[in-house]
């Protein structure tokens, strides 16, 4: 920008905004827009053209363009003569329109998924006669970190419907490193004429829980056991033995009550305790004090420690 042009620009800025162009250029963008917006409110532009600034500093260019024209910049575009309020409303409208498009897309996607999962009449009738209840399974996607399957409350007549055998198999691989087809085939309730796999929800989850539990215990090394013992703690297997020696039961959780765990494991307390212990590598020993109210309070107290279990 040459000296004469800069002087003229400074005069215009002082007249319009009360500050020179150099002072204006040092302000952040929001403050610049605020000053311009206040000026336009006090001096409405009746002309169809507006003066816009393109660039910044010594490279600035001022030109008159039709109001509403898009001015493209390296970072996008702005609309000539648009106030901050108009800009805000325009972007809010764009976001709203984008949300509507995404909602329509998701609805269409859900419709396509349901259409692809629609069972033939014979398979549907079989599920209806046998009182099977169809429930949604977790979305089958590729995962880097394997998910954790906890014991869940489910009814015996609940079934998952998968589009095909590959999706059915990948459902297990979201939780497990590997799985044998002959094992997961045990959970298949029936197959649709379009290739869908209808599987018993509870049995699917049983397979995952059981396999993850077996993999956990088989993966424990002697080095890990020694490290746990060096801390004065118990390994998962030792924790199970301790709980069994005290005749303890697994505490219920928000997802499943204790009585439902009994049903889940078919009253097999050992399996229930083994599953509960399979989520951690070390446990604190329980120390119980045995006392008799008849004996004097100063009598020595017998304690149970891990060495005596």
mmCIF file of C-alpha atoms in Angstrom:
data_model
loop_
_atom_site.group_PDB
_atom_site.id
_atom_site.type_symbol
_atom_site.label_atom_id
_atom_site.label_comp_id
_atom_site.label_asym_id
_atom_site.label_seq_id
_atom_site.Cartn_x
_atom_site.Cartn_y
_atom_site.Cartn_z
ATOM 1 C CA UNK A 1 0.000 0.000 0.000
ATOM 2 C CA UNK A 2 1.616 3.330 -1.066
ATOM 3 C CA UNK A 3 1.894 6.366 1.216
ATOM 4 C CA UNK A 4 -0.922 8.428 -0.390
ATOM 5 C CA UNK A 5 -3.359 5.489 -0.354
ATOM 6 C CA UNK A 6 -2.480 4.745 3.265
ATOM 7 C CA UNK A 7 -3.118 8.355 4.262
ATOM 8 C CA UNK A 8 -6.514 8.289 2.562
ATOM 9 C CA UNK A 9 -7.396 5.012 4.202
ATOM 10 C CA UNK A 10 -6.374 6.390 7.611
ATOM 11 C CA UNK A 11 -8.622 9.408 7.098
ATOM 12 C CA UNK A 12 -11.554 7.158 6.188
ATOM 13 C CA UNK A 13 -10.967 4.908 9.218
ATOM 14 C CA UNK A 14 -10.691 7.859 11.613
ATOM 15 C CA UNK A 15 -13.862 9.364 10.145
ATOM 16 C CA UNK A 16 -15.806 6.095 10.251
ATOM 17 C CA UNK A 17 -14.445 4.243 13.279
ATOM 18 C CA UNK A 18 -12.554 6.880 15.230
ATOM 19 C CA UNK A 19 -9.218 5.075 14.932
ATOM 20 C CA UNK A 20 -6.493 4.904 12.286
ATOM 21 C CA UNK A 21 -6.042 1.917 10.012
ATOM 22 C CA UNK A 22 -2.796 0.969 11.788
ATOM 23 C CA UNK A 23 -4.673 0.807 15.110
ATOM 24 C CA UNK A 24 -7.525 -1.105 13.466
ATOM 25 C CA UNK A 25 -5.115 -3.624 11.950
ATOM 26 C CA UNK A 26 -3.664 -4.459 15.395
ATOM 27 C CA UNK A 27 -7.089 -5.488 16.757
ATOM 28 C CA UNK A 28 -8.255 -9.112 16.630
ATOM 29 C CA UNK A 29 -10.855 -10.117 14.058
ATOM 30 C CA UNK A 30 -13.826 -10.132 16.436
ATOM 31 C CA UNK A 31 -13.074 -6.607 17.672
ATOM 32 C CA UNK A 32 -12.675 -5.393 14.083
ATOM 33 C CA UNK A 33 -16.034 -6.880 13.173
ATOM 34 C CA UNK A 34 -17.643 -5.319 16.248
ATOM 35 C CA UNK A 35 -16.462 -1.817 15.305
ATOM 36 C CA UNK A 36 -17.602 -2.261 11.712
ATOM 37 C CA UNK A 37 -20.965 -3.616 12.864
ATOM 38 C CA UNK A 38 -21.516 -0.635 15.201
ATOM 39 C CA UNK A 39 -20.685 1.774 12.402
ATOM 40 C CA UNK A 40 -23.162 0.119 10.023
ATOM 41 C CA UNK A 41 -25.892 0.262 12.668
ATOM 42 C CA UNK A 42 -25.360 4.027 13.053
ATOM 43 C CA UNK A 43 -24.888 4.635 9.329
ATOM 44 C CA UNK A 44 -27.069 2.198 7.324
ATOM 45 C CA UNK A 45 -25.744 1.720 3.821
ATOM 46 C CA UNK A 46 -28.429 2.558 1.282
ATOM 47 C CA UNK A 47 -26.185 1.669 -1.608
ATOM 48 C CA UNK A 48 -26.266 -1.775 -3.128
ATOM 49 C CA UNK A 49 -22.425 -1.815 -3.058
ATOM 50 C CA UNK A 50 -20.240 -2.143 0.020
ATOM 51 C CA UNK A 51 -16.547 -1.509 0.664
ATOM 52 C CA UNK A 52 -14.658 -4.640 1.647
ATOM 53 C CA UNK A 53 -11.097 -5.221 2.776
ATOM 54 C CA UNK A 54 -9.218 -8.198 1.401
ATOM 55 C CA UNK A 55 -6.003 -9.291 3.070
ATOM 56 C CA UNK A 56 -4.265 -7.496 5.940
ATOM 57 C CA UNK A 57 -1.387 -5.186 6.738
ATOM 58 C CA UNK A 58 0.508 -3.673 3.828
ATOM 59 C CA UNK A 59 -1.029 -6.258 1.478
ATOM 60 C CA UNK A 60 -4.618 -5.048 2.114
ATOM 61 C CA UNK A 61 -6.832 -4.273 -0.852
ATOM 62 C CA UNK A 62 -10.062 -2.247 -0.609
ATOM 63 C CA UNK A 63 -12.734 -2.602 -3.239
ATOM 64 C CA UNK A 64 -16.447 -2.024 -3.705
ATOM 65 C CA UNK A 65 -18.544 -5.067 -4.481
ATOM 66 C CA UNK A 66 -22.301 -5.806 -4.577
ATOM 67 C CA UNK A 67 -23.732 -6.442 -1.112
ATOM 68 C CA UNK A 68 -24.198 -10.160 -0.504
ATOM 69 C CA UNK A 69 -21.359 -11.207 -2.822
ATOM 70 C CA UNK A 70 -19.182 -14.084 -1.603
ATOM 71 C CA UNK A 71 -15.555 -13.024 -1.111
ATOM 72 C CA UNK A 72 -13.304 -16.069 -1.178
ATOM 73 C CA UNK A 73 -10.196 -16.174 1.018
ATOM 74 C CA UNK A 74 -7.580 -18.898 1.745
ATOM 75 C CA UNK A 75 -9.596 -19.797 4.865
ATOM 76 C CA UNK A 76 -12.993 -19.950 3.169
ATOM 77 C CA UNK A 77 -15.261 -17.034 2.293
ATOM 78 C CA UNK A 78 -17.232 -14.157 3.812
ATOM 79 C CA UNK A 79 -20.264 -12.312 2.507
ATOM 80 C CA UNK A 80 -19.860 -8.637 1.702
ATOM 81 C CA UNK A 81 -21.925 -6.368 3.964
ATOM 82 C CA UNK A 82 -22.904 -9.181 6.328
ATOM 83 C CA UNK A 83 -23.161 -8.160 9.980
ATOM 84 C CA UNK A 84 -21.988 -10.334 12.882
ATOM 85 C CA UNK A 85 -25.588 -11.113 13.755
ATOM 86 C CA UNK A 86 -26.370 -12.098 10.160
ATOM 87 C CA UNK A 87 -23.211 -14.213 10.054
ATOM 88 C CA UNK A 88 -24.205 -15.983 13.269
ATOM 89 C CA UNK A 89 -27.727 -16.689 11.995
ATOM 90 C CA UNK A 90 -26.368 -17.962 8.678
ATOM 91 C CA UNK A 91 -24.005 -20.432 10.369
ATOM 92 C CA UNK A 92 -26.693 -21.555 12.803
ATOM 93 C CA UNK A 93 -28.963 -22.227 9.840
ATOM 94 C CA UNK A 94 -26.184 -24.153 8.072
ATOM 95 C CA UNK A 95 -25.651 -26.277 11.185
ATOM 96 C CA UNK A 96 -29.383 -26.906 11.473
ATOM 97 C CA UNK A 97 -29.613 -27.893 7.809
ATOM 98 C CA UNK A 98 -26.580 -30.173 8.249
ATOM 99 C CA UNK A 99 -28.203 -31.843 11.270
ATOM 100 C CA UNK A 100 -31.400 -32.389 9.272
ATOM 101 C CA UNK A 101 -29.442 -33.973 6.413
ATOM 102 C CA UNK A 102 -27.593 -36.255 8.840
ATOM 103 C CA UNK A 103 -30.869 -37.201 10.528
ATOM 104 C CA UNK A 104 -32.367 -38.109 7.169
ATOM 105 C CA UNK A 105 -29.217 -40.074 6.310
ATOM 106 C CA UNK A 106 -29.342 -42.018 9.588
ATOM 107 C CA UNK A 107 -33.038 -42.740 9.144
ATOM 108 C CA UNK A 108 -32.394 -43.992 5.625
ATOM 109 C CA UNK A 109 -29.446 -46.061 6.891
ATOM 110 C CA UNK A 110 -31.557 -47.557 9.694
ATOM 111 C CA UNK A 111 -34.262 -48.345 7.141
ATOM 112 C CA UNK A 112 -31.736 -50.102 4.893
ATOM 113 C CA UNK A 113 -30.335 -52.066 7.851
ATOM 114 C CA UNK A 114 -33.793 -53.165 8.964
ATOM 115 C CA UNK A 115 -34.657 -54.036 5.366
ATOM 116 C CA UNK A 116 -31.511 -56.168 5.062
ATOM 117 C CA UNK A 117 -32.375 -57.887 8.357
ATOM 118 C CA UNK A 118 -35.987 -58.543 7.392
ATOM 119 C CA UNK A 119 -36.665 -62.231 7.820
ATOM 120 C CA UNK A 120 -38.536 -64.425 5.395
ATOM 121 C CA UNK A 121 -42.028 -65.457 6.458
ATOM 122 C CA UNK A 122 -41.085 -69.036 7.341
ATOM 123 C CA UNK A 123 -38.286 -67.932 9.697
ATOM 124 C CA UNK A 124 -40.438 -65.157 11.197
ATOM 125 C CA UNK A 125 -43.253 -67.655 11.806
ATOM 126 C CA UNK A 126 -40.843 -70.068 13.494
ATOM 127 C CA UNK A 127 -39.687 -67.344 15.891
ATOM 128 C CA UNK A 128 -43.287 -66.350 16.547
ATOM 129 C CA UNK A 129 -44.429 -69.897 17.315
ATOM 130 C CA UNK A 130 -41.471 -70.541 19.619
ATOM 131 C CA UNK A 131 -41.999 -67.187 21.393
ATOM 132 C CA UNK A 132 -38.502 -65.969 20.527
ATOM 133 C CA UNK A 133 -37.991 -62.271 21.206
ATOM 134 C CA UNK A 134 -35.748 -60.433 18.788
ATOM 135 C CA UNK A 135 -33.389 -57.900 20.435
ATOM 136 C CA UNK A 136 -30.690 -55.664 18.965
ATOM 137 C CA UNK A 137 -27.102 -56.829 19.208
ATOM 138 C CA UNK A 138 -24.141 -54.424 19.597
ATOM 139 C CA UNK A 139 -23.078 -52.836 16.314
ATOM 140 C CA UNK A 140 -20.510 -55.157 14.753
ATOM 141 C CA UNK A 141 -17.399 -53.137 13.865
ATOM 142 C CA UNK A 142 -13.662 -53.691 13.762
ATOM 143 C CA UNK A 143 -11.990 -52.809 17.074
ATOM 144 C CA UNK A 144 -8.340 -52.389 18.064
ATOM 145 C CA UNK A 145 -8.819 -53.102 21.766
ATOM 146 C CA UNK A 146 -11.006 -56.082 22.566
ATOM 147 C CA UNK A 147 -14.165 -55.261 24.468
ATOM 148 C CA UNK A 148 -14.921 -56.723 27.886
ATOM 149 C CA UNK A 149 -17.980 -58.953 28.200
ATOM 150 C CA UNK A 150 -19.456 -58.982 31.686
ATOM 151 C CA UNK A 151 -22.192 -61.315 32.888
ATOM 152 C CA UNK A 152 -25.488 -59.806 31.765
ATOM 153 C CA UNK A 153 -29.090 -60.431 32.650
ATOM 154 C CA UNK A 154 -30.999 -61.944 29.743
ATOM 155 C CA UNK A 155 -34.033 -64.059 29.066
ATOM 156 C CA UNK A 156 -33.820 -67.509 27.532
ATOM 157 C CA UNK A 157 -36.063 -66.616 24.584
ATOM 158 C CA UNK A 158 -34.092 -63.544 23.437
ATOM 159 C CA UNK A 159 -32.338 -63.825 20.061
ATOM 160 C CA UNK A 160 -29.914 -61.775 17.970
ATOM 161 C CA UNK A 161 -30.349 -61.535 14.184
ATOM 162 C CA UNK A 162 -27.183 -61.107 12.102
ATOM 163 C CA UNK A 163 -27.189 -60.320 8.378
ATOM 164 C CA UNK A 164 -24.857 -63.225 7.563
ATOM 165 C CA UNK A 165 -22.436 -65.682 9.112
ATOM 166 C CA UNK A 166 -19.452 -63.350 8.659
ATOM 167 C CA UNK A 167 -21.144 -60.628 10.723
ATOM 168 C CA UNK A 168 -22.093 -63.251 13.307
ATOM 169 C CA UNK A 169 -18.500 -64.412 13.582
ATOM 170 C CA UNK A 170 -17.139 -60.844 13.743
ATOM 171 C CA UNK A 171 -19.456 -60.191 16.684
ATOM 172 C CA UNK A 172 -17.383 -62.646 18.724
ATOM 173 C CA UNK A 173 -14.108 -61.215 17.428
ATOM 174 C CA UNK A 174 -14.968 -57.837 18.983
ATOM 175 C CA UNK A 175 -14.353 -59.583 22.333
ATOM 176 C CA UNK A 176 -12.057 -62.500 21.506
ATOM 177 C CA UNK A 177 -8.769 -62.913 19.642
ATOM 178 C CA UNK A 178 -10.020 -66.058 17.942
ATOM 179 C CA UNK A 179 -13.047 -68.334 17.926
ATOM 180 C CA UNK A 180 -13.853 -71.751 16.472
ATOM 181 C CA UNK A 181 -16.831 -72.066 14.147
ATOM 182 C CA UNK A 182 -17.984 -75.305 15.765
ATOM 183 C CA UNK A 183 -18.236 -73.468 19.107
ATOM 184 C CA UNK A 184 -20.271 -70.492 17.924
ATOM 185 C CA UNK A 185 -22.487 -72.776 15.837
ATOM 186 C CA UNK A 186 -23.876 -74.087 19.135
ATOM 187 C CA UNK A 187 -25.601 -70.733 19.723
ATOM 188 C CA UNK A 188 -27.380 -70.657 16.348
ATOM 189 C CA UNK A 189 -31.130 -70.942 16.836
ATOM 190 C CA UNK A 190 -32.103 -70.990 13.160
ATOM 191 C CA UNK A 191 -31.094 -69.541 9.800
ATOM 192 C CA UNK A 192 -33.117 -67.347 7.453
ATOM 193 C CA UNK A 193 -33.562 -68.058 3.757
ATOM 194 C CA UNK A 194 -31.690 -64.823 2.995
ATOM 195 C CA UNK A 195 -28.618 -66.019 4.888
ATOM 196 C CA UNK A 196 -29.359 -64.352 8.227
ATOM 197 C CA UNK A 197 -28.154 -66.004 11.411
ATOM 198 C CA UNK A 198 -30.586 -66.099 14.340
ATOM 199 C CA UNK A 199 -28.629 -66.823 17.537
ATOM 200 C CA UNK A 200 -29.597 -67.156 21.184
ATOM 201 C CA UNK A 201 -28.441 -63.982 22.942
ATOM 202 C CA UNK A 202 -27.727 -65.622 26.299
ATOM 203 C CA UNK A 203 -25.707 -68.450 24.758
ATOM 204 C CA UNK A 204 -23.684 -65.998 22.632
ATOM 205 C CA UNK A 205 -22.739 -64.105 25.777
ATOM 206 C CA UNK A 206 -22.033 -67.340 27.682
ATOM 207 C CA UNK A 207 -19.555 -68.415 25.002
ATOM 208 C CA UNK A 208 -17.719 -65.087 25.149
ATOM 209 C CA UNK A 209 -17.633 -64.971 28.962
ATOM 210 C CA UNK A 210 -16.421 -68.570 29.246
ATOM 211 C CA UNK A 211 -13.699 -68.236 26.611
ATOM 212 C CA UNK A 212 -12.431 -64.912 27.962
ATOM 213 C CA UNK A 213 -12.322 -66.426 31.447
ATOM 214 C CA UNK A 214 -10.315 -69.456 30.246
ATOM 215 C CA UNK A 215 -7.938 -67.225 28.263
ATOM 216 C CA UNK A 216 -7.386 -65.014 31.307
ATOM 217 C CA UNK A 217 -6.386 -67.859 33.635
ATOM 218 C CA UNK A 218 -4.213 -69.586 31.049
ATOM 219 C CA UNK A 219 -2.348 -66.329 30.365
ATOM 220 C CA UNK A 220 -1.185 -65.830 33.970
ATOM 221 C CA UNK A 221 2.582 -66.471 34.196
ATOM 222 C CA UNK A 222 4.677 -67.618 37.154
ATOM 223 C CA UNK A 223 6.426 -64.262 37.077
ATOM 224 C CA UNK A 224 3.093 -62.476 37.562
ATOM 225 C CA UNK A 225 2.187 -64.862 40.398
ATOM 226 C CA UNK A 226 5.495 -64.152 42.144
ATOM 227 C CA UNK A 227 4.968 -60.405 41.763
ATOM 228 C CA UNK A 228 1.470 -60.645 43.281
ATOM 229 C CA UNK A 229 2.835 -62.666 46.222
ATOM 230 C CA UNK A 230 5.666 -60.138 46.744
ATOM 231 C CA UNK A 231 3.006 -57.521 47.460
ATOM 232 C CA UNK A 232 1.351 -59.765 50.028
ATOM 233 C CA UNK A 233 -1.686 -60.218 47.805
ATOM 234 C CA UNK A 234 -3.588 -63.140 46.298
ATOM 235 C CA UNK A 235 -3.821 -64.339 42.723
ATOM 236 C CA UNK A 236 -7.327 -64.727 41.220
ATOM 237 C CA UNK A 237 -7.316 -68.516 41.815
ATOM 238 C CA UNK A 238 -6.237 -67.996 45.425
ATOM 239 C CA UNK A 239 -8.942 -65.369 45.840
ATOM 240 C CA UNK A 240 -11.535 -67.903 44.656
ATOM 241 C CA UNK A 241 -10.227 -70.452 47.177
ATOM 242 C CA UNK A 242 -10.417 -67.829 49.919
ATOM 243 C CA UNK A 243 -13.995 -66.862 49.041
ATOM 244 C CA UNK A 244 -15.026 -70.521 48.947
ATOM 245 C CA UNK A 245 -13.406 -71.188 52.340
ATOM 246 C CA UNK A 246 -15.533 -68.397 53.828
ATOM 247 C CA UNK A 247 -18.609 -69.545 51.853
ATOM 248 C CA UNK A 248 -18.901 -66.101 50.232
ATOM 249 C CA UNK A 249 -21.182 -65.203 47.327
ATOM 250 C CA UNK A 250 -20.584 -62.739 44.513
ATOM 251 C CA UNK A 251 -22.126 -59.353 45.169
ATOM 252 C CA UNK A 252 -24.754 -58.195 42.699
ATOM 253 C CA UNK A 253 -24.278 -55.221 40.395
ATOM 254 C CA UNK A 254 -26.416 -52.685 38.541
ATOM 255 C CA UNK A 255 -26.495 -54.887 35.436
ATOM 256 C CA UNK A 256 -27.411 -58.168 37.115
ATOM 257 C CA UNK A 257 -28.629 -59.197 40.562
ATOM 258 C CA UNK A 258 -26.929 -61.892 42.630
ATOM 259 C CA UNK A 259 -29.914 -64.250 42.262
ATOM 260 C CA UNK A 260 -29.735 -63.848 38.483
ATOM 261 C CA UNK A 261 -26.042 -64.746 38.541
ATOM 262 C CA UNK A 262 -27.091 -67.987 40.207
ATOM 263 C CA UNK A 263 -29.418 -68.669 37.291
ATOM 264 C CA UNK A 264 -26.786 -67.582 34.772
ATOM 265 C CA UNK A 265 -24.246 -70.079 36.138
ATOM 266 C CA UNK A 266 -26.938 -72.704 36.879
ATOM 267 C CA UNK A 267 -26.152 -72.707 40.629
ATOM 268 C CA UNK A 268 -22.470 -73.488 39.953
ATOM 269 C CA UNK A 269 -20.868 -71.291 42.636
ATOM 270 C CA UNK A 270 -17.311 -72.177 41.627
ATOM 271 C CA UNK A 271 -17.844 -70.990 38.037
ATOM 272 C CA UNK A 272 -19.527 -67.821 39.312
ATOM 273 C CA UNK A 273 -16.606 -66.991 41.601
ATOM 274 C CA UNK A 274 -14.070 -67.849 38.886
ATOM 275 C CA UNK A 275 -15.753 -65.414 36.490
ATOM 276 C CA UNK A 276 -15.884 -62.688 39.118
ATOM 277 C CA UNK A 277 -12.163 -63.078 39.900
ATOM 278 C CA UNK A 278 -11.158 -63.057 36.218
ATOM 279 C CA UNK A 279 -11.336 -59.258 35.929
ATOM 280 C CA UNK A 280 -8.278 -58.499 38.106
ATOM 281 C CA UNK A 281 -4.808 -59.988 38.576
ATOM 282 C CA UNK A 282 -4.454 -59.446 42.336
ATOM 283 C CA UNK A 283 -6.704 -59.363 45.393
ATOM 284 C CA UNK A 284 -6.322 -58.349 49.010
ATOM 285 C CA UNK A 285 -6.537 -61.192 51.559
ATOM 286 C CA UNK A 286 -9.470 -61.056 53.947
ATOM 287 C CA UNK A 287 -8.521 -60.908 57.611
ATOM 288 C CA UNK A 288 -11.277 -61.979 60.000
ATOM 289 C CA UNK A 289 -11.191 -61.640 63.785
ATOM 290 C CA UNK A 290 -12.890 -64.470 65.684
ATOM 291 C CA UNK A 291 -14.201 -63.371 69.045
ATOM 292 C CA UNK A 292 -16.439 -64.750 71.787
ATOM 293 C CA UNK A 293 -18.464 -62.357 73.917
ATOM 294 C CA UNK A 294 -18.086 -64.669 76.926
ATOM 295 C CA UNK A 295 -14.285 -64.490 76.793
ATOM 296 C CA UNK A 296 -12.628 -61.516 78.426
ATOM 297 C CA UNK A 297 -12.024 -58.622 76.011
ATOM 298 C CA UNK A 298 -8.339 -58.781 76.799
ATOM 299 C CA UNK A 299 -8.077 -62.378 75.637
ATOM 300 C CA UNK A 300 -5.778 -62.838 72.611
ATOM 301 C CA UNK A 301 -7.589 -62.577 69.272
ATOM 302 C CA UNK A 302 -7.099 -65.263 66.642
ATOM 303 C CA UNK A 303 -6.701 -63.933 63.109
ATOM 304 C CA UNK A 304 -7.056 -65.730 59.805
ATOM 305 C CA UNK A 305 -4.422 -64.733 57.285
ATOM 306 C CA UNK A 306 -3.588 -65.994 53.814
ATOM 307 C CA UNK A 307 -1.015 -68.444 55.225
ATOM 308 C CA UNK A 308 -3.740 -70.184 57.283
ATOM 309 C CA UNK A 309 -6.283 -70.430 54.474
#
